[in-house]
XYZ file of C-alpha atoms in Angstrom:
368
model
C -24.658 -176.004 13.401
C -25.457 -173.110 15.655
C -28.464 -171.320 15.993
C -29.638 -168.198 17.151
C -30.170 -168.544 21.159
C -32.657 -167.770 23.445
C -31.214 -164.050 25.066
C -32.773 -163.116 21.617
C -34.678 -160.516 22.104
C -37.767 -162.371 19.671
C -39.531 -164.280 21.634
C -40.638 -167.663 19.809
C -43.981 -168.424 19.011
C -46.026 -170.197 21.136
C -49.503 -171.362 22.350
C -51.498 -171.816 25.163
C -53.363 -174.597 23.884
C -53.354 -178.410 25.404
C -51.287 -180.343 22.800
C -52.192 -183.525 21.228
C -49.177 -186.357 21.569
C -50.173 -187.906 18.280
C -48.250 -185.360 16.729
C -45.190 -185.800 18.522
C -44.063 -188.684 15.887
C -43.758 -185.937 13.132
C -39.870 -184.936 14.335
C -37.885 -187.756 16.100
C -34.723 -187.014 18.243
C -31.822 -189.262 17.903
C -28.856 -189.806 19.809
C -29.945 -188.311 23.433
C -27.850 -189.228 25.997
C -29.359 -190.078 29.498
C -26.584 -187.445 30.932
C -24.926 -184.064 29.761
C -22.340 -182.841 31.636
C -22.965 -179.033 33.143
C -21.111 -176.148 31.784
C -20.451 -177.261 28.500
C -22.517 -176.929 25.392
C -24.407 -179.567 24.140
C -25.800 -180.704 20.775
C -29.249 -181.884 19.110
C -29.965 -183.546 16.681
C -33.095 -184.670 15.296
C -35.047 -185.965 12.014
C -37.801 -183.932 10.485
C -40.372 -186.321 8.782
C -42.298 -185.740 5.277
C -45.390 -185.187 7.253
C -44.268 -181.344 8.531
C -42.814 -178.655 5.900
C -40.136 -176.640 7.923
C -40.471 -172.911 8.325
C -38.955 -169.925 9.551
C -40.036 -169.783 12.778
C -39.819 -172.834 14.138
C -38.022 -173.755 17.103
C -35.777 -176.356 19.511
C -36.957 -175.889 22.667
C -35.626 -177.441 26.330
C -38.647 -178.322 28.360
C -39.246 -179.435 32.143
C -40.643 -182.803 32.188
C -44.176 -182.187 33.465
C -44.855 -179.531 31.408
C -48.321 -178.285 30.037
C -47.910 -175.990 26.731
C -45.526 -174.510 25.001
C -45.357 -171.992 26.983
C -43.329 -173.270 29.605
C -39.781 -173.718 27.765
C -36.592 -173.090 29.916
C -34.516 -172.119 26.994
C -34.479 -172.213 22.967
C -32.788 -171.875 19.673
C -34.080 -171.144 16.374
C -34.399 -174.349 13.699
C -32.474 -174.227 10.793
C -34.116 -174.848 7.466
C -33.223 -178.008 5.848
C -30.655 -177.644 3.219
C -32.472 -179.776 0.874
C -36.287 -179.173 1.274
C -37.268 -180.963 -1.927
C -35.852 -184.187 -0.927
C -37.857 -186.936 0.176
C -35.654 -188.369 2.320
C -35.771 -187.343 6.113
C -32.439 -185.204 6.569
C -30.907 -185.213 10.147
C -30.449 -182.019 11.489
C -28.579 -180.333 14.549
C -28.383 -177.406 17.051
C -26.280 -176.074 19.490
C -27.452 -175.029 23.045
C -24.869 -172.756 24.893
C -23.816 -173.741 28.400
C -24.363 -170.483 30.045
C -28.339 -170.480 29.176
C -28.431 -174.411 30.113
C -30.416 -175.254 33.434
C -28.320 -175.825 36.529
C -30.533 -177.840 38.339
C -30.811 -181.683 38.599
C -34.349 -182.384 37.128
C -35.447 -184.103 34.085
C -35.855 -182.463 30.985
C -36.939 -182.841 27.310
C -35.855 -181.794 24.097
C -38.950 -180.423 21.627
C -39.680 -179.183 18.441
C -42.243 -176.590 17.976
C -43.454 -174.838 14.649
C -43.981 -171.514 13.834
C -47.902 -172.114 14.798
C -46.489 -172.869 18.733
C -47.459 -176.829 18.499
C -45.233 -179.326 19.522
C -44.009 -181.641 16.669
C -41.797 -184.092 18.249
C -40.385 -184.501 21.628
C -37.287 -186.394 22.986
C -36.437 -189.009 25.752
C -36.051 -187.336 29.041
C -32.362 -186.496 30.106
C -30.893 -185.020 33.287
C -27.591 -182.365 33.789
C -25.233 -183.573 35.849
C -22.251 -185.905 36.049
C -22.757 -189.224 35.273
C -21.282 -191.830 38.016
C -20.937 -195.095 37.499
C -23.620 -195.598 39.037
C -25.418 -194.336 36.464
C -23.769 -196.603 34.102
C -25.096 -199.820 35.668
C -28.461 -198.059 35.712
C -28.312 -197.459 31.966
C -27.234 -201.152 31.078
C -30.690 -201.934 33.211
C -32.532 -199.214 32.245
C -34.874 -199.273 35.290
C -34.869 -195.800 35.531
C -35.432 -194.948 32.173
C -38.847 -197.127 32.382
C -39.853 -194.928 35.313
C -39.415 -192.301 33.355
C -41.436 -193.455 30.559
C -44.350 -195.071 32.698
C -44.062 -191.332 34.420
C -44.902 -189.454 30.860
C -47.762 -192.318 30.272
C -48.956 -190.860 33.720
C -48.821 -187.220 31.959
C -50.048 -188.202 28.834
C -52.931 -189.278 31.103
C -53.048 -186.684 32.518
C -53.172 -184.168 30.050
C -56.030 -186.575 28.106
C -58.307 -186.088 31.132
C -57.396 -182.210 31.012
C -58.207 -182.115 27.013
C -61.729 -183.566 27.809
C -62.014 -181.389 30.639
C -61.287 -178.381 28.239
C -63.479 -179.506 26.340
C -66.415 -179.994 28.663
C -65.746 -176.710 29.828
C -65.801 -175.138 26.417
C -69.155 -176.799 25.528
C -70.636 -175.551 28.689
C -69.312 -171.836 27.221
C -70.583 -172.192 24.326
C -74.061 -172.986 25.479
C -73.688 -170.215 28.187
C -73.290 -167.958 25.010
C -76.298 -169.296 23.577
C -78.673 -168.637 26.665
C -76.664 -165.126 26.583
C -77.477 -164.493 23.168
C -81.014 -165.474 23.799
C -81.969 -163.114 26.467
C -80.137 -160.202 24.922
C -82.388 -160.349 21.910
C -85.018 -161.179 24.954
C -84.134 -158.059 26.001
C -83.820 -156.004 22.895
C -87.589 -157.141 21.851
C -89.049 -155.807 25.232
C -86.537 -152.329 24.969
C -88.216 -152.436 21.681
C -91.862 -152.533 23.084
C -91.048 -149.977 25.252
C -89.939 -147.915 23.008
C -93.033 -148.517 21.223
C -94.941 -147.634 24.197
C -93.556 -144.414 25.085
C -93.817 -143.037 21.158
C -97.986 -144.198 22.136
C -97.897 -142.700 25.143
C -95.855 -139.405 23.686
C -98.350 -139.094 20.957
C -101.140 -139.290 23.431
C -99.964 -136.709 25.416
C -99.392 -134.379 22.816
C -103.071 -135.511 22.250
C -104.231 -134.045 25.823
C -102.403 -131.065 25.276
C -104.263 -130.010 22.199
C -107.766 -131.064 24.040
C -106.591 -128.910 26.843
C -105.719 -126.338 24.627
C -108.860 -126.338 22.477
C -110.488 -126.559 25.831
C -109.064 -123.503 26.731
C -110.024 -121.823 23.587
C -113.740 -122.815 23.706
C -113.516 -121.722 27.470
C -112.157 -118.001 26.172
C -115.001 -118.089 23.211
C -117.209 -119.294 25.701
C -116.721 -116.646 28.049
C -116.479 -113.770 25.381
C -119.744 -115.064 23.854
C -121.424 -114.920 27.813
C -120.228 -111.225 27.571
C -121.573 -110.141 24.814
C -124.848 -112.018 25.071
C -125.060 -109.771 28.954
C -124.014 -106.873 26.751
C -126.925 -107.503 24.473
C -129.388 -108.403 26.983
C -128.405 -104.767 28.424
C -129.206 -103.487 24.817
C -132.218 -105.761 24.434
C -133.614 -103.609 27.643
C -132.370 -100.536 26.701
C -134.398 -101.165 23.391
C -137.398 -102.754 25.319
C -137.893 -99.018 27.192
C -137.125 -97.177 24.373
C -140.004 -99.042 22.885
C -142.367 -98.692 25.892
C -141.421 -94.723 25.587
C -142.076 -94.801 21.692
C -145.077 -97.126 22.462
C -146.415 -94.013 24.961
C -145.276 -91.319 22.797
C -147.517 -93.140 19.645
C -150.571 -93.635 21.847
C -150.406 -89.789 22.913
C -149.822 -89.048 19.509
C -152.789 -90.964 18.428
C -154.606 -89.057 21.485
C -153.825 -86.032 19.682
C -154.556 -86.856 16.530
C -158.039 -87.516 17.514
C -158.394 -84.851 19.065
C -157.252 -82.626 15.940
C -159.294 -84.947 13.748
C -162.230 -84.044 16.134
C -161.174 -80.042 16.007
C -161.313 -80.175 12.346
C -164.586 -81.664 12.175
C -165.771 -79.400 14.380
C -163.889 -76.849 12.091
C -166.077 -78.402 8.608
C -169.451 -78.182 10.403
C -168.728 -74.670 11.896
C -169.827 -72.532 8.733
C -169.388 -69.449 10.440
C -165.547 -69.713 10.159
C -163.207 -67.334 7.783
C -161.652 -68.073 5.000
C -158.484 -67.395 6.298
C -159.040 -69.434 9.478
C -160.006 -72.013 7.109
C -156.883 -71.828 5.740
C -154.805 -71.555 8.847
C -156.411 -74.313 10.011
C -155.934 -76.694 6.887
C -152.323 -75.532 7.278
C -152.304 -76.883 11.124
C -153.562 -79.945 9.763
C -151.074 -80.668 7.261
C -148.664 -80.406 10.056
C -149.825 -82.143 12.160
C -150.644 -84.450 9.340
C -146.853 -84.287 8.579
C -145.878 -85.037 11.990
C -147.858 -87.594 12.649
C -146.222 -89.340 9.578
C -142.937 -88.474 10.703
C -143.562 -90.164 13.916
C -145.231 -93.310 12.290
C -141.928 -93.050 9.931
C -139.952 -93.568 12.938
C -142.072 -95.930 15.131
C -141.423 -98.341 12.342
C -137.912 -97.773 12.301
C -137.724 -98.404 16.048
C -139.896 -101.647 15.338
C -137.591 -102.662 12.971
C -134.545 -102.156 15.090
C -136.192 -104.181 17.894
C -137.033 -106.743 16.145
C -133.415 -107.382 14.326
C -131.601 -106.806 17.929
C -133.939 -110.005 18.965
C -132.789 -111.943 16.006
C -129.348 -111.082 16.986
C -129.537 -112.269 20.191
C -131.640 -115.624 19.291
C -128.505 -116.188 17.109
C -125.952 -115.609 19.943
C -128.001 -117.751 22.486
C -127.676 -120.493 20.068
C -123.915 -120.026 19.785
C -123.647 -120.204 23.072
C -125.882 -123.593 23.408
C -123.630 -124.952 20.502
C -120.239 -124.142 22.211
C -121.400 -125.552 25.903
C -121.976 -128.761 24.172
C -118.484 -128.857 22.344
C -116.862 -128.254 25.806
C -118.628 -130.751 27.079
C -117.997 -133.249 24.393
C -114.098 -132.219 24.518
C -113.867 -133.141 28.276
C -115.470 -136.504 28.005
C -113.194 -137.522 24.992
C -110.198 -135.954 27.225
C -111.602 -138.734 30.195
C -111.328 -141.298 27.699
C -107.888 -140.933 26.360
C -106.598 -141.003 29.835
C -108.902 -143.999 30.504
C -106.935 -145.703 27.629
C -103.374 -144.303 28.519
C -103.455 -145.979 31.613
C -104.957 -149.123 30.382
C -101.989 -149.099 28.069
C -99.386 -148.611 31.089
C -101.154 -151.922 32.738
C -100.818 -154.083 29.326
C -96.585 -153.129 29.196
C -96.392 -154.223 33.121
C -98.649 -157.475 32.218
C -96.431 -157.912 29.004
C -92.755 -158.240 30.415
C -91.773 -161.198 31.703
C -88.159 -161.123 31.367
C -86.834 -158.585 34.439
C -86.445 -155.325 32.276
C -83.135 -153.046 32.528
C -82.958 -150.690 35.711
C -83.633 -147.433 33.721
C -87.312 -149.099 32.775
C -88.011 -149.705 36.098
C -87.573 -145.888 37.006
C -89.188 -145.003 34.244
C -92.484 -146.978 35.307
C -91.838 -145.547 38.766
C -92.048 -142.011 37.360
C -95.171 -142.828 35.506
């Protein structure tokens, strides 16, 4: 029966794989003759075994002896189901290759049945196309050529052994290839890792050393408003310190006074002589003077008072200042430190990698 041809425009399936002869048994051509004529169509036919279920896609294809995979087909028609699937005896079946998609040439070729998974199931005796001489018929009654033929596909078969083992070689060699592979990428994901892990240390101690530098600053600002007001209260303190000395003058010419009206008014009581009024008068003179010289005790104790809280004041702020030097100071030693350790971390990641790291790490040491 005919079957669809190969100008279809499906392509059959096929594979690229190396294909194992021991399952070339499972479908067995019959009747192939050594010769067929060119330009005229020619028939196949062929018995599928129990050992392969029939599908859709198979195919019949017409091969190049010396051929590799399935691949390399000259031409092809589609298999025919079996009309009787259930049966358990192998049915013969048959398809029809067109003349006009036939080769032209003179070389040997092969009849072979590939499934719908592109392996090879079964493959024929090699034939030729061309006219058969009689010639040819002696050599078929010998069949010399036909053993050439054969001992030549042993050679193949050989052939493609030593290619399988090859392939496989090969594909062991791949597969541990992709083992070391896999290795140093997680190699390399563990140190990307680490340095991740270093720069989030190294990120948190910066942000570290700009907080020192910034409560630097601040202490520095405090420190220098605290120098300016301890000048502006030394100015005060002097300020105070003559007002004291003038106060201190002012009392000791008061007292000067004072004695000498305590001296007039004795020499008022023992002068007997004197008027009433004048008595008076001067009783009245000494109540004020009396009355000033309280006022100006009054005040000399205010002034004492005054100078001696403006000295408390600037004990206190002398302190301050004592206390804030030594913060600075312990603030810059603790900012030498953390740099100290920053770059003893940097020396631990070089020490640490010993796998080479990704380009990008390298610049980013560089810029560190």
């Amino acid at each position: 029966m005919e079957a669809a041809l190969c100008n279809n425009s499906e392509e059959p399936p096929t594979s690229a794989v190396l294909l194992d002869c021991r399952a070339f048994n499972q479908v067995i051509f019959t009747d192939i003759d050594k010769y067929y004529v060119p330009g005229a169509d020619i028939t196949c036919h062929y018995n599928i075994s129990r050992h392969i279920t029939p599908r859709r896609k198979d195919w019949v294809g017409i091969f190049r002896v010396g051929w590799k995979t399935a691949r390399e087909y000259f031409t092809f028609v589609w298999a025919p189901l079996p009309r009787n699937p259930d049966s358990s005896d192998d049915e013969l079946q048959e398809v029809l290759f067109k003349a006009y998609y036939l080769p032209k040439d003179d070389e040997y070729y092969q009849f072979c049945y590939v499934d719908q998974d592109g392996l090879v199931r079964g493959a024929s005796v090699p034939f030729q196309f061309r006219a058969e001489t009689e010639d040819d018929m002696l050599v078929v009654t010998t069949q010399g050529e036909v053993e050439e033929i054969e001992q030549q596909n042993t050679t193949l078969l050989q052939e493609n052994q030593k290619l399988k083992e090859n392939l496989k070689s090969l594909q062991n060699q791949t597969e541990d290839l992709q083992e070391k592979l896999k290795a140093a990428e997680e190699k390399a994901k563990e140190l990307e890792d680490k340095v991740h892990l270093l720069q989030t240390g190294t990120m948190e101690l910066q942000r570290a050393q700009d907080l020192q530098a910034l409560q630097m600053a601040s202490a520095q600002t405090e420190l220098a408003a605290v120098t300016e007001n301890s000048i502006k209260l030394q100015k005060e303190k002097e300020d105070l310190q003559r007002n004291l000395d003038t106060l201190r003058s002012s009392k000791e010419n008061l007292e000067v006074e004072v004695n000498i009206l305590k001296q007039k008014f004795a020499a008022l009581d023992t002068q007997n002589s004197s008027t009433d009024e004048e008595l008076f008068q001067t009783k009245e003179e000494n109540k004020k003077v009396l009355a000033e010289k309280e006022q100006l005790e009054k005040k000399l104790r205010n002034t004492l008072n005054c100078v001696d809280q403006l000295q408390s004041q600037v004990q206190s702020q002398q302190n301050k200042v004592e206390d804030l030097q030594g913060a600075v100071q312990d603030k810059a030693r603790h900012l030498e430190q953390l740099k100290e350790e920053n770059y003893q971390l940097n020396a631990t990641l070089l020490r640490q990698v010993s796998f080479p790291p990704p380009s990008s790490l390298v610049q980013w040491f560089r810029r560190r």
